[in-house]
Coordinates of C-alpha atoms in Angstrom, one line a residue:
M87 CA 0.0 0.0 0.0
A88 CA 2.5 2.6 1.1
Q89 CA 6.3 2.6 1.3
D90 CA 8.7 5.0 2.8
S91 CA 11.2 4.8 0.0
S92 CA 11.9 7.7 -2.4
S93 CA 10.3 7.9 -5.8
P94 CA 12.1 9.6 -8.7
G95 CA 11.4 13.3 -8.6
G96 CA 10.7 15.6 -11.5
S97 CA 9.1 13.2 -14.0
L98 CA 5.5 14.3 -14.8
G99 CA 5.4 16.3 -11.6
V100 CA 6.0 13.4 -9.3
K101 CA 7.8 14.5 -6.2
A102 CA 10.4 12.5 -4.2
V103 CA 9.4 11.5 -0.7
D104 CA 12.0 13.9 0.8
E105 CA 10.6 16.8 -1.2
V106 CA 7.0 16.1 0.0
Q107 CA 8.3 15.7 3.6
A108 CA 9.8 19.2 3.3
M109 CA 6.4 20.4 2.0
I110 CA 4.7 18.8 5.0
Q111 CA 7.1 20.6 7.4
K112 CA 6.1 23.8 5.7
S113 CA 2.4 23.0 6.1
L114 CA 2.9 22.5 9.9
Q115 CA 3.6 26.2 10.2
L116 CA 0.2 27.2 8.9
P117 CA -2.2 28.8 11.4
K118 CA -5.0 26.3 10.7
V119 CA -2.6 23.4 11.2
K120 CA -1.3 24.8 14.4
F121 CA -4.8 25.5 15.7
L122 CA -5.9 21.9 14.9
R123 CA -2.8 20.4 16.6
Q124 CA -3.4 22.6 19.6
R125 CA -7.0 21.4 19.9
M126 CA -6.0 17.8 19.5
A127 CA -3.4 18.3 22.3
E128 CA -6.1 19.8 24.5
A129 CA -8.3 16.8 23.8
G130 CA -5.5 14.5 24.9
C131 CA -4.1 13.5 21.5
T132 CA -0.7 15.1 21.1
V133 CA 0.3 15.2 17.5
K134 CA 4.1 15.3 17.0
D135 CA 5.9 16.1 13.7
N136 CA 6.5 12.4 13.0
F137 CA 2.7 11.9 12.8
F138 CA 2.9 13.3 9.3
R139 CA 4.8 11.2 6.7
A140 CA 5.4 11.4 3.0
V141 CA 5.2 7.9 1.3
V142 CA 5.0 6.3 -2.1
C143 CA 1.5 5.0 -2.5
Q144 CA 0.9 1.8 -4.5
G145 CA -2.6 1.2 -5.8
R146 CA -4.2 4.2 -3.9
K147 CA -6.3 6.7 -5.8
G148 CA -6.2 9.3 -3.0
M149 CA -3.5 11.9 -2.4
A150 CA -3.4 11.4 1.4
Y151 CA -5.0 9.3 4.1
F152 CA -5.3 9.1 7.9
A153 CA -4.6 5.7 9.5
P154 CA -5.8 5.6 13.1
G155 CA -3.0 4.9 15.4
H156 CA -0.4 5.5 12.8
G157 CA -0.7 9.0 11.5
I158 CA -1.3 11.0 8.3
F159 CA 0.3 9.8 5.1
V160 CA 0.8 12.0 2.0
C161 CA 1.3 10.2 -1.2
S162 CA 4.4 11.7 -2.8
N163 CA 3.6 10.2 -6.2
H164 CA 0.2 12.0 -6.2
V165 CA 1.0 15.6 -5.1
T166 CA 2.6 18.4 -7.0
F167 CA 2.1 21.7 -5.3
Q168 CA 2.5 23.1 -1.8
D169 CA -1.1 24.2 -1.7
E170 CA -2.2 20.6 -2.3
V171 CA -0.2 19.4 0.6
N172 CA -1.5 22.2 2.8
Q173 CA -5.1 21.3 2.0
L174 CA -4.5 17.6 2.5
I175 CA -2.8 18.0 5.9
I176 CA -5.7 20.2 7.2
H177 CA -8.3 17.8 5.8
E178 CA -6.7 14.7 7.3
L179 CA -6.1 16.5 10.6
I180 CA -9.8 17.0 10.9
H181 CA -10.2 13.2 10.5
A182 CA -7.6 12.7 13.1
Y183 CA -9.4 15.1 15.4
D184 CA -12.7 13.2 14.9
D185 CA -10.9 9.9 15.7
C186 CA -9.5 11.5 18.8
R187 CA -12.7 13.0 20.1
A188 CA -15.4 10.5 19.0
V189 CA -16.2 7.8 21.6
N190 CA -17.5 5.1 19.3
L191 CA -16.2 6.1 15.9
R192 CA -15.8 3.1 13.6
W193 CA -14.1 3.9 10.3
N194 CA -15.4 0.8 8.7
N195 CA -19.0 2.1 9.2
C196 CA -19.9 4.1 6.1
A197 CA -22.2 6.5 8.0
H198 CA -19.4 7.4 10.4
Q199 CA -16.9 7.9 7.6
A200 CA -19.4 10.0 5.6
C201 CA -20.0 12.2 8.6
S202 CA -16.3 12.8 9.1
E203 CA -15.9 13.5 5.3
I204 CA -18.6 16.1 5.5
R205 CA -16.9 17.8 8.4
A206 CA -13.5 17.6 6.9
G207 CA -14.7 18.9 3.5
H208 CA -16.4 21.9 5.0
L209 CA -14.0 22.7 7.9
S210 CA -10.8 22.4 5.8
G211 CA -12.0 24.8 3.2
D212 CA -12.1 22.1 0.6
C213 CA -15.7 23.2 -0.3
H214 CA -14.8 26.9 -0.5
F215 CA -16.4 28.6 -3.5
M216 CA -13.1 29.8 -5.0
R217 CA -11.6 26.4 -4.7
E218 CA -14.6 25.0 -6.6
L219 CA -14.2 27.6 -9.3
L220 CA -10.6 26.6 -9.7
R221 CA -11.7 23.0 -10.1
G222 CA -13.9 24.1 -13.0
H223 CA -17.3 24.0 -11.2
F224 CA -18.8 27.2 -12.3
K225 CA -22.3 26.9 -10.9
L226 CA -23.2 29.4 -8.2
R227 CA -25.5 27.0 -6.3
G228 CA -24.7 23.6 -5.0
H229 CA -20.9 24.1 -5.3
E230 CA -20.2 21.5 -2.5
P231 CA -18.2 18.6 -4.0
L232 CA -19.6 15.1 -3.6
P233 CA -17.2 13.1 -1.4
R234 CA -16.1 9.7 -2.5
I235 CA -16.8 7.4 0.5
Q236 CA -14.7 4.3 0.7
W237 CA -16.2 1.2 2.2
K238 CA -13.0 -0.2 3.7
M239 CA -14.5 -3.6 4.3
Y240 CA -15.2 -4.1 0.6
G241 CA -12.4 -1.9 -0.8
I242 CA -14.9 0.0 -3.1
F243 CA -15.7 3.7 -3.5
V244 CA -19.2 5.1 -3.5
T245 CA -20.1 8.6 -4.6
M246 CA -23.1 9.9 -2.6
T247 CA -25.4 12.6 -3.8
H248 CA -25.8 15.8 -1.8
S249 CA -29.4 14.9 -0.8
H250 CA -28.2 11.5 0.5
L251 CA -25.5 13.2 2.6
I252 CA -28.1 15.5 4.1
K253 CA -30.4 12.6 4.9
L254 CA -27.5 10.6 6.4
H255 CA -26.4 13.6 8.5
K256 CA -30.0 14.1 9.8
K257 CA -30.3 10.4 10.7
L258 CA -26.9 10.4 12.5
H259 CA -27.4 13.5 14.5
G260 CA -31.2 14.0 14.6
L261 CA -30.7 17.5 13.5
V262 CA -32.5 19.8 11.1
V263 CA -29.9 20.6 8.4
L264 CA -30.5 23.7 6.4
P265 CA -29.9 23.3 2.6
F266 CA -26.6 24.7 1.4

């Protein structure tokens, strides 16, 4: 799945592991990252610098992932720019915070993972209007991206519609969710 060895840098924008590790170190200086790490420490989950690692990912489609008990891994063969690494670190830190704070969070439960994806997407700024415009989504309404939810037990990806995510959120939290 992931290896700690270096990949050849420079070809087709692929970065070497040490280059991406340097980008991660730069990301750790961002105010949002410092804030999230501080909140995790206050919740009893100290996050040291070695919690974040650049690796070569084999067979993974994502650019980064959080592995409970192991840390955050950024796929050096899938990232190109510092801004990507910044966004990935913030997004995955929100998953780590959820893992730290939630009492009965089960990552193999699709509903739990969907809830964390919704939070990470919105809180990390991944759903920000300008970011969506840069992705080529030019609609003014409904600009939130549809997260790809992985069912870990089956190793498949499912894309849920926005209305399904709202229904799932209501079911999980018993809350009235206002339309976006």
